[in-house]
Coordinates of C-alpha atoms in Angstrom, one line a residue:
Chain X
X10 CA 168.3 201.9 164.5
X11 CA 169.0 204.6 167.5
X12 CA 172.8 203.4 167.9
X13 CA 175.4 206.2 166.8
X14 CA 177.8 204.4 164.3
X15 CA 180.7 202.9 165.6
X16 CA 178.7 203.2 169.4
X17 CA 178.7 200.1 171.9
X18 CA 175.0 198.8 170.1
X19 CA 176.8 198.8 166.7
X20 CA 179.8 196.6 168.1
X21 CA 177.2 194.2 169.9
X22 CA 175.4 193.9 166.8
X23 CA 178.2 192.7 165.0
X24 CA 178.6 189.8 167.5
X25 CA 175.2 189.2 167.0
X26 CA 174.1 190.6 170.5
X27 CA 171.1 193.5 170.5
X28 CA 171.6 196.6 172.7
X29 CA 171.3 196.5 176.7
X30 CA 168.1 197.5 178.1
X31 CA 168.4 200.4 179.0
X32 CA 169.3 201.6 175.1
X33 CA 165.8 200.6 174.8
X34 CA 164.2 203.8 174.8
X35 CA 163.2 203.5 171.0
X36 CA 164.2 200.9 168.4
X37 CA 164.6 200.9 164.8
X38 CA 162.2 198.8 162.7
X39 CA 165.0 196.4 161.7
X40 CA 166.0 195.5 165.2
X41 CA 162.4 195.5 166.2
X42 CA 161.9 192.8 163.2
X43 CA 164.9 190.9 164.9
X44 CA 163.5 190.7 168.1
X45 CA 159.9 190.4 167.2
X46 CA 159.8 186.8 167.8
X47 CA 161.2 187.4 171.7
X48 CA 158.4 190.0 171.8
X49 CA 155.5 187.7 171.0
X50 CA 157.1 185.2 173.6
X51 CA 157.2 188.0 176.1
X52 CA 161.2 186.9 176.3
X53 CA 162.6 190.9 176.3
X54 CA 163.4 192.7 179.0
X55 CA 160.7 195.1 180.1
X56 CA 162.0 198.4 178.6
X57 CA 162.9 196.6 175.3
X58 CA 159.5 194.9 175.5
X59 CA 157.7 198.4 175.7
X60 CA 160.2 199.9 172.9
X61 CA 159.3 197.1 170.4
X62 CA 155.8 197.3 171.1
X63 CA 156.1 201.1 170.0
X64 CA 157.7 200.2 166.8
X65 CA 155.3 197.7 166.1
X66 CA 152.5 200.1 166.8
X67 CA 154.0 202.5 164.4
X68 CA 154.7 199.7 161.7
X69 CA 151.8 198.3 159.8
X70 CA 153.8 195.8 158.3
X71 CA 155.4 195.0 162.1
X72 CA 152.1 194.6 163.3
X73 CA 151.2 192.3 160.7
X74 CA 154.2 189.9 161.2
X75 CA 153.3 190.2 165.0
X76 CA 150.0 189.4 164.6
X77 CA 150.6 186.4 162.5
X78 CA 153.4 185.1 164.9
X79 CA 151.2 185.7 168.1
X80 CA 148.4 183.8 166.4
X81 CA 150.8 180.8 166.0
X82 CA 151.4 180.9 169.8
X83 CA 147.7 181.2 170.7
X84 CA 146.8 178.2 168.5
X85 CA 149.9 176.6 170.7
X86 CA 148.2 177.8 173.4
X87 CA 144.6 176.8 172.7
X88 CA 145.5 173.1 171.7
X89 CA 147.2 172.8 175.2
X90 CA 143.7 173.6 177.4
X91 CA 143.3 171.8 180.5
X92 CA 140.2 170.4 182.3
X93 CA 138.8 173.2 184.2
X94 CA 138.1 172.1 188.1
X95 CA 134.5 172.4 188.6
X96 CA 135.3 175.4 191.4
X97 CA 137.0 177.3 189.4
X98 CA 134.2 179.2 188.2
X99 CA 132.8 179.7 191.8
X100 CA 136.0 181.3 192.7
X101 CA 136.0 183.6 189.7
X102 CA 132.4 184.6 190.7
X103 CA 133.3 184.9 194.4
X104 CA 136.3 187.3 193.5
X105 CA 134.2 189.3 191.2
X106 CA 131.8 189.8 193.6
X107 CA 134.5 191.3 195.9
X108 CA 135.9 193.6 192.9
X109 CA 134.4 196.8 192.6
X110 CA 133.5 198.1 189.3
X111 CA 133.8 201.5 187.9
X112 CA 130.9 202.9 186.7
X113 CA 127.3 201.7 186.3
X114 CA 126.9 197.9 185.8
X115 CA 123.4 197.2 185.6
X116 CA 120.7 198.6 183.4
X117 CA 120.3 198.0 180.0
X118 CA 122.5 200.1 177.8
X119 CA 122.8 199.6 174.1
X120 CA 121.5 196.3 172.5
X121 CA 121.2 193.6 174.7
X122 CA 122.9 190.5 174.2
X123 CA 120.5 187.6 172.9
X124 CA 119.2 185.2 175.3
X125 CA 120.8 182.1 173.5
X126 CA 121.5 178.6 175.1
X127 CA 124.3 179.9 177.1
X128 CA 122.2 182.3 178.8
X129 CA 120.6 179.4 180.7
X130 CA 124.1 178.5 182.5
X131 CA 124.3 179.3 186.1
X132 CA 124.4 183.0 186.6
X133 CA 126.7 185.1 188.4
X134 CA 124.4 186.0 191.2
X135 CA 123.5 182.5 192.1
X136 CA 126.3 181.7 194.7
X137 CA 125.5 185.1 196.3
X138 CA 121.8 184.3 196.0
X139 CA 122.2 180.8 197.5
X140 CA 124.5 182.4 200.3
X141 CA 121.8 184.9 201.2
X142 CA 118.9 182.2 200.8
X143 CA 121.1 180.1 203.4
X144 CA 121.2 182.6 205.7
X145 CA 117.7 183.5 205.5
X146 CA 116.8 179.8 206.0
X147 CA 118.4 179.7 209.4
X148 CA 117.1 182.9 210.2
X149 CA 113.5 181.8 209.2
X150 CA 113.9 178.8 211.2
X151 CA 115.0 180.5 214.4
X152 CA 112.1 183.0 214.0
X153 CA 109.7 180.2 212.8
X154 CA 110.8 178.1 216.0
X155 CA 110.8 181.0 218.6
X156 CA 107.1 182.2 217.1
X157 CA 106.0 178.9 216.8
X158 CA 105.0 179.0 213.3
X159 CA 104.6 175.7 210.7
X160 CA 103.3 172.8 211.9
X161 CA 105.0 171.0 214.7
X162 CA 106.9 168.3 212.6
X163 CA 108.2 171.5 210.1
X164 CA 109.6 173.4 213.2
X165 CA 111.2 170.2 214.0
X166 CA 112.7 169.4 210.8
X167 CA 114.0 173.3 210.6
X168 CA 115.4 173.4 214.0
X169 CA 117.2 169.9 213.3
X170 CA 118.4 171.3 209.9
X171 CA 119.9 174.6 211.7
X172 CA 121.8 172.4 214.3
X173 CA 123.3 170.4 211.4
X174 CA 124.2 173.5 209.7
X175 CA 125.8 175.1 212.8
X176 CA 127.6 171.6 213.3
X177 CA 129.1 172.2 209.5
X178 CA 126.4 170.6 207.2
X179 CA 126.4 171.3 203.7
X180 CA 123.8 173.4 202.4
X181 CA 122.5 174.4 198.9
X182 CA 119.4 175.7 197.0
X183 CA 117.6 173.9 194.3
X184 CA 116.8 176.7 191.4
X185 CA 113.9 176.0 189.0
X186 CA 112.9 178.0 186.2
X187 CA 111.8 180.6 187.9
X188 CA 114.1 180.7 190.9
X189 CA 115.0 179.0 194.0
X190 CA 112.4 176.3 195.3
X191 CA 113.8 174.3 197.7
X192 CA 116.2 174.4 200.3
X193 CA 118.5 171.6 201.2
X194 CA 120.7 170.7 204.2
X195 CA 122.7 167.3 203.9
X196 CA 124.9 166.0 206.8
X197 CA 128.0 163.5 205.9
X198 CA 126.3 160.7 207.2
X199 CA 123.3 160.9 204.6
X200 CA 120.8 163.0 206.8
X201 CA 119.0 165.3 204.2
X202 CA 116.5 167.9 205.1
X203 CA 114.3 169.6 202.4
X204 CA 112.2 172.8 202.9
X205 CA 110.3 173.5 199.6
X206 CA 108.0 176.1 200.4
X207 CA 107.6 177.4 197.0
X208 CA 107.4 174.0 194.8
X209 CA 103.7 173.7 193.3
X210 CA 101.5 171.0 194.4
X211 CA 101.2 167.9 191.9
X212 CA 98.7 165.7 191.0
X213 CA 98.1 162.9 193.0
X214 CA 99.3 160.4 190.6
X215 CA 102.9 162.4 190.9
X216 CA 105.7 162.5 193.3
X217 CA 108.8 164.8 193.5
X218 CA 112.0 162.8 193.5
X219 CA 115.5 163.8 194.5
X220 CA 118.4 162.9 192.9
X221 CA 122.2 162.8 193.7
X222 CA 124.3 163.5 190.8
X223 CA 128.2 162.7 190.3
X224 CA 130.0 161.4 187.4
X225 CA 127.8 158.3 187.2
X226 CA 123.9 157.8 186.4
X227 CA 121.7 159.9 188.7
X228 CA 121.4 157.9 192.4
X229 CA 117.8 158.3 194.0
X230 CA 117.8 160.0 197.3
X231 CA 114.3 159.6 197.9
X232 CA 110.6 160.2 197.1
X233 CA 109.3 163.4 198.5
X234 CA 105.5 162.9 197.6
X235 CA 103.4 165.4 195.8
X236 CA 103.4 168.4 198.2
X237 CA 106.5 168.4 199.9
X238 CA 106.9 171.4 202.5
X239 CA 109.6 170.1 205.1
X240 CA 111.0 166.4 204.4
X241 CA 113.7 164.4 206.0
X242 CA 115.2 161.7 203.8
X243 CA 118.1 159.6 204.8
X244 CA 120.6 158.6 201.7
X245 CA 124.0 159.2 201.2
X246 CA 124.8 162.3 198.8
X247 CA 127.2 161.3 196.2
X248 CA 128.9 164.4 195.0
X249 CA 127.4 167.7 195.6
X250 CA 125.0 168.5 192.9
X251 CA 121.1 167.4 193.4
X252 CA 118.4 167.4 191.2
X253 CA 114.7 167.4 191.5
X254 CA 112.2 165.9 189.0
X255 CA 108.3 165.0 188.8
X256 CA 107.9 161.5 188.7
X257 CA 105.0 158.7 188.5
X258 CA 103.4 158.1 192.3
X259 CA 106.0 156.0 194.1
X260 CA 109.3 156.9 192.3
X261 CA 111.1 156.0 189.5
X262 CA 114.2 153.6 189.2
X263 CA 115.8 156.5 187.2
X264 CA 114.5 159.9 186.0
X265 CA 111.9 159.9 183.2
X266 CA 111.9 163.4 182.8
X267 CA 114.3 166.4 182.8
X268 CA 115.1 168.1 186.0
X269 CA 112.7 170.8 187.5
X270 CA 115.2 172.4 189.7
X271 CA 118.7 171.4 190.6
X272 CA 121.7 173.1 192.6
X273 CA 124.5 172.4 194.2
X274 CA 125.8 171.6 198.0
X275 CA 128.5 173.7 199.9
Chain R
X14 CA 127.9 173.6 172.8
X15 CA 129.5 173.5 176.3
X16 CA 130.8 170.1 177.3
X17 CA 128.5 170.2 180.2
X18 CA 125.4 170.1 178.0
X19 CA 124.5 166.8 176.3
X20 CA 121.6 166.8 174.1
X21 CA 119.0 164.2 174.9
X22 CA 119.0 161.3 172.8
X23 CA 122.5 161.7 172.0
X24 CA 125.3 158.7 172.8
X25 CA 126.3 160.4 175.4
X26 CA 123.0 160.9 177.4
X27 CA 122.1 158.0 179.1
X28 CA 119.7 159.7 181.4
X29 CA 117.9 162.9 181.3
X30 CA 119.8 164.1 184.0
X31 CA 123.1 163.2 182.3
X32 CA 122.1 165.9 180.2
X33 CA 122.0 168.8 182.8
X34 CA 122.2 171.6 182.8
X35 CA 118.9 172.8 180.8
X36 CA 116.0 172.9 183.1
X37 CA 112.9 171.3 182.3
X38 CA 109.6 172.6 181.7
X39 CA 108.6 172.3 185.5
X40 CA 105.8 170.2 187.0
X41 CA 102.6 170.1 185.5
X42 CA 100.7 172.2 187.3
X43 CA 96.9 172.2 187.1
X44 CA 96.5 175.8 186.7
X45 CA 96.1 178.2 184.0
X46 CA 98.0 177.1 181.0
X47 CA 99.2 179.3 178.4
X48 CA 99.5 178.4 174.9
X49 CA 102.9 176.6 173.7
X50 CA 105.7 179.0 172.9
X51 CA 107.1 178.6 169.3
X52 CA 110.2 177.1 168.9
X53 CA 112.9 179.7 168.2
X54 CA 116.3 179.2 165.8
X55 CA 119.1 179.4 168.1
X56 CA 120.7 182.9 167.9
X57 CA 124.5 183.0 166.8
X58 CA 126.8 182.6 169.5
X59 CA 128.2 186.0 170.8
X60 CA 131.4 187.5 169.3
X61 CA 134.4 189.1 171.1
X62 CA 132.9 192.2 170.6
X63 CA 129.6 191.6 171.9
X64 CA 130.7 189.9 174.9
X65 CA 132.9 192.5 176.3
X66 CA 130.1 195.3 175.5
X67 CA 128.1 193.0 177.5
X68 CA 130.7 192.9 179.9
X69 CA 130.8 196.4 180.2
X70 CA 127.1 196.7 180.8
X71 CA 127.8 194.6 184.2
X72 CA 126.0 191.3 182.0
X73 CA 127.7 188.5 184.3
X74 CA 126.4 186.0 181.9
X75 CA 129.3 187.5 179.3
X76 CA 131.7 186.3 181.9
X77 CA 130.4 182.8 181.8
X78 CA 130.9 182.5 178.3
X79 CA 133.9 184.1 178.5
X80 CA 134.9 181.5 181.0
X81 CA 133.8 178.5 179.3
X82 CA 135.5 179.6 176.0
X83 CA 139.2 180.4 177.5
X84 CA 139.3 179.3 181.2
X85 CA 140.8 175.6 180.0
X86 CA 143.5 177.1 178.0
X87 CA 144.6 179.9 180.0
X88 CA 144.8 177.3 183.1
X89 CA 147.0 174.9 181.0
X90 CA 149.3 177.8 180.1
X91 CA 149.4 178.7 183.6
X92 CA 149.9 175.2 184.5
X93 CA 152.9 174.8 182.0
X94 CA 154.7 178.1 183.0
X95 CA 154.3 177.8 186.8
X96 CA 154.3 173.9 187.2
X97 CA 151.9 174.2 190.0
X98 CA 147.7 173.9 190.1
X99 CA 146.7 176.1 192.8
X100 CA 149.1 178.9 191.4
X101 CA 147.8 178.6 187.9
X102 CA 144.1 178.9 189.1
X103 CA 144.9 181.9 191.0
X104 CA 146.2 183.4 187.9
X105 CA 143.1 182.6 185.7
X106 CA 140.6 183.9 188.4
X107 CA 143.1 187.3 188.4
X108 CA 142.9 187.8 184.7
X109 CA 139.4 187.2 184.5
X110 CA 138.3 189.1 187.5
X111 CA 140.7 192.1 186.2
X112 CA 138.6 191.8 182.8
X113 CA 135.3 192.2 184.6
X114 CA 136.5 194.9 186.5
X115 CA 138.3 196.8 183.5
X116 CA 136.4 195.3 180.4
X117 CA 137.8 198.5 178.2
X118 CA 141.5 197.1 178.6
X119 CA 140.6 194.8 175.7
X120 CA 140.8 196.4 172.4
X121 CA 139.4 194.7 169.8
X122 CA 141.2 196.4 167.2
X123 CA 144.3 194.8 168.6
X124 CA 143.3 191.2 168.2
X125 CA 141.0 188.7 169.6
X126 CA 139.8 188.2 173.1
X127 CA 141.5 184.9 173.4
X128 CA 144.8 186.6 172.2
X129 CA 144.6 189.4 174.9
X130 CA 143.6 186.6 177.7
X131 CA 146.4 184.8 177.0
X132 CA 149.2 187.3 176.9
X133 CA 147.5 188.6 180.5
X134 CA 147.7 185.0 181.7
X135 CA 151.3 184.9 180.2
X136 CA 152.7 187.8 181.5
X137 CA 150.9 187.2 185.2
X138 CA 152.7 183.6 185.2
X139 CA 156.0 184.9 184.4
X140 CA 155.8 187.4 186.7
X141 CA 154.6 184.9 189.5
X142 CA 157.0 182.5 188.2
X143 CA 160.2 185.0 188.4
X144 CA 159.1 186.1 191.9
X145 CA 159.1 182.4 193.2
X146 CA 162.3 181.7 191.1
X147 CA 164.8 184.8 192.6
X148 CA 163.6 183.1 195.9
X149 CA 164.5 179.5 194.9
X150 CA 167.6 181.0 193.2
X151 CA 168.4 182.5 196.5
X152 CA 168.4 179.1 198.3
X153 CA 169.6 177.1 195.6
X154 CA 173.7 176.3 195.2
X155 CA 175.4 177.9 192.1
X156 CA 175.5 174.5 190.3
X157 CA 172.1 173.7 190.7
X158 CA 170.6 177.2 189.9
X159 CA 170.1 176.9 186.2
X160 CA 168.6 173.0 186.6
X161 CA 166.1 174.7 189.0
X162 CA 165.1 177.6 186.8
X163 CA 163.5 175.2 183.8
X164 CA 162.3 171.6 184.3
X165 CA 164.2 169.2 182.2
X166 CA 160.4 167.5 181.3
X167 CA 159.1 170.9 180.1
X168 CA 159.5 170.3 176.4
X169 CA 158.1 166.8 176.6
X170 CA 155.1 168.2 178.8
X171 CA 154.1 171.1 176.5
X172 CA 154.1 168.4 173.5
X173 CA 152.0 165.9 175.5
X174 CA 149.5 168.5 176.2
X175 CA 148.6 169.0 172.9
X176 CA 145.2 168.3 171.8
X177 CA 145.3 169.1 168.3
X178 CA 147.2 167.1 165.9
X179 CA 147.6 169.9 163.3
X180 CA 149.3 172.0 166.3
X181 CA 151.5 169.3 167.3
X182 CA 152.3 168.1 164.3
X183 CA 153.5 171.7 163.3
X184 CA 155.2 172.2 166.6
X185 CA 157.0 168.7 166.0
X186 CA 158.0 170.0 162.4
X187 CA 160.4 172.4 163.9
X188 CA 164.0 171.4 164.4
X189 CA 164.7 170.5 167.6
X190 CA 166.9 173.8 168.4
X191 CA 164.1 175.7 167.3
X192 CA 161.5 174.0 169.6
X193 CA 164.0 174.1 172.3
X194 CA 164.5 177.8 172.7
X195 CA 160.6 178.7 172.0
X196 CA 159.6 176.5 174.8
X197 CA 162.2 177.4 177.3
X198 CA 161.6 181.2 176.7
X199 CA 157.9 180.9 176.5
X200 CA 157.1 178.2 179.0
X201 CA 160.0 178.4 181.2
X202 CA 159.5 182.2 181.5
X203 CA 163.0 183.2 180.3
X204 CA 164.0 186.3 178.4
X205 CA 166.0 185.3 175.2
X206 CA 169.1 186.3 177.1
X207 CA 168.5 184.1 179.9
X208 CA 167.5 181.4 177.5
X209 CA 171.1 182.0 175.5
X210 CA 172.8 181.4 179.3
X211 CA 171.1 178.4 180.1
X212 CA 171.3 176.8 176.8
X213 CA 174.9 177.9 176.6
X214 CA 174.4 179.9 172.8
X215 CA 175.2 183.5 171.8
X216 CA 172.2 185.6 172.3
X217 CA 171.8 186.4 168.5
X218 CA 171.3 182.5 168.1
X219 CA 168.8 182.3 170.5
X220 CA 167.1 185.4 168.7
X221 CA 167.2 183.8 165.4
X222 CA 165.9 180.6 166.5
X223 CA 163.3 182.2 167.7
X224 CA 162.3 184.2 165.1
X225 CA 162.7 181.5 162.6
X226 CA 161.2 178.8 164.5
X227 CA 157.7 181.3 165.0
X228 CA 157.9 181.7 161.3
X229 CA 158.0 178.0 160.5
X230 CA 155.3 177.3 163.1
X231 CA 152.7 179.9 161.6
X232 CA 153.3 178.5 158.2
X233 CA 152.6 175.1 159.3
X234 CA 149.6 175.8 161.3
X235 CA 148.4 178.0 158.0
X236 CA 149.4 175.0 155.7
X237 CA 147.3 172.7 158.3
X238 CA 144.1 175.1 157.9
X239 CA 144.7 176.9 161.0
X240 CA 145.5 180.5 159.7
X241 CA 144.9 183.7 160.9

């Protein structure tokens, strides 16, 4: 103990009280042991917390006790996990993109992580790439219309989509195994434009089909044909997740295979 | 396996699209075909050290794994402390963003990554709570002050949020006095001195109840198979 014999700390100790926060420049092992539980709960004053932390760092025995108590609290916290809102990950991604990182952030250094199942989850760069693509689509649309590129139908659809986007329609990118393949613009009243420059042409007996995904079963939003380039469908968008499958010509009431591309509207 | 990924053919997968997110092999394009790829055995899930090392290299997928593993517990903790969903989400976002920016702050020698993240979450939530509380206390009448500090139903809410029966039994196995001081201090964001004032108890009593309660909790969890 750092308290002098007969000092104020000792008198408080006799009453079952600890030192005041200003006396915690250092604490003895016995006092640190007394307040170890409060330390784990972060229930000490800041100075006291730091002082006990130093005492723990200097004592393997205290460190072992602290580890055991903290593990108990960790189990309590882990057992109280809440469902995570769907947009929280997007918020984290947005914040990390805005946050500069010190040092190099790209290029493999050391042993790369294994490409396990989790590596197929949506990637961090996707929202940024999607936003960029939406911008590029809008730009390309403007250039295309001005330059007269594409078929007249495609030009008209792109102009419609750009107008809808400017009026607040949702947009998104459906991403396939090799990257973005379809740009989508959708209005609340169920008008959906799709621009699919990078989808491979299918055999004549197959078709692409668009699905809206919510908590229930997939809902068909339309059959797009074997070689969709610029298309407009009329279908209510339920939720904000979309997927594209390959189906027999004419479409299917339910998907018969896994999605070849998927994405979210925002 | 993450909750969003239901294997095809499992009871939860009523159609292939319910099984999102794995992408299919792509459309059958009548072009050059390569030989079928050999099926590889899945690699083990990355551990904390591997994940944080990957994070330090700027591997965003590592952050996604960490998010999937820990965001729910972090969010639950921040919600219990702050009692506000928006504030709690802000805390989770801040903690994970800081980990992304400064992965070196995590020292694997000092414990598991989840422990580090929970501490960060708790610390930031308490800091936010104390700031909000100071403002509320300035505006509250003296009589209403302590009632404002910790919600009366906090203990009930914490116990009700527990999804593990082992943990719930362990917490309910504490004496009511021990349980109250632990929850009041940890989730109520009070120092043990403030807890003593709040509960009208001597500081030494609160200190010893916290200590004995946590030890008994650790013992009960170990007996239930949740040892360190």
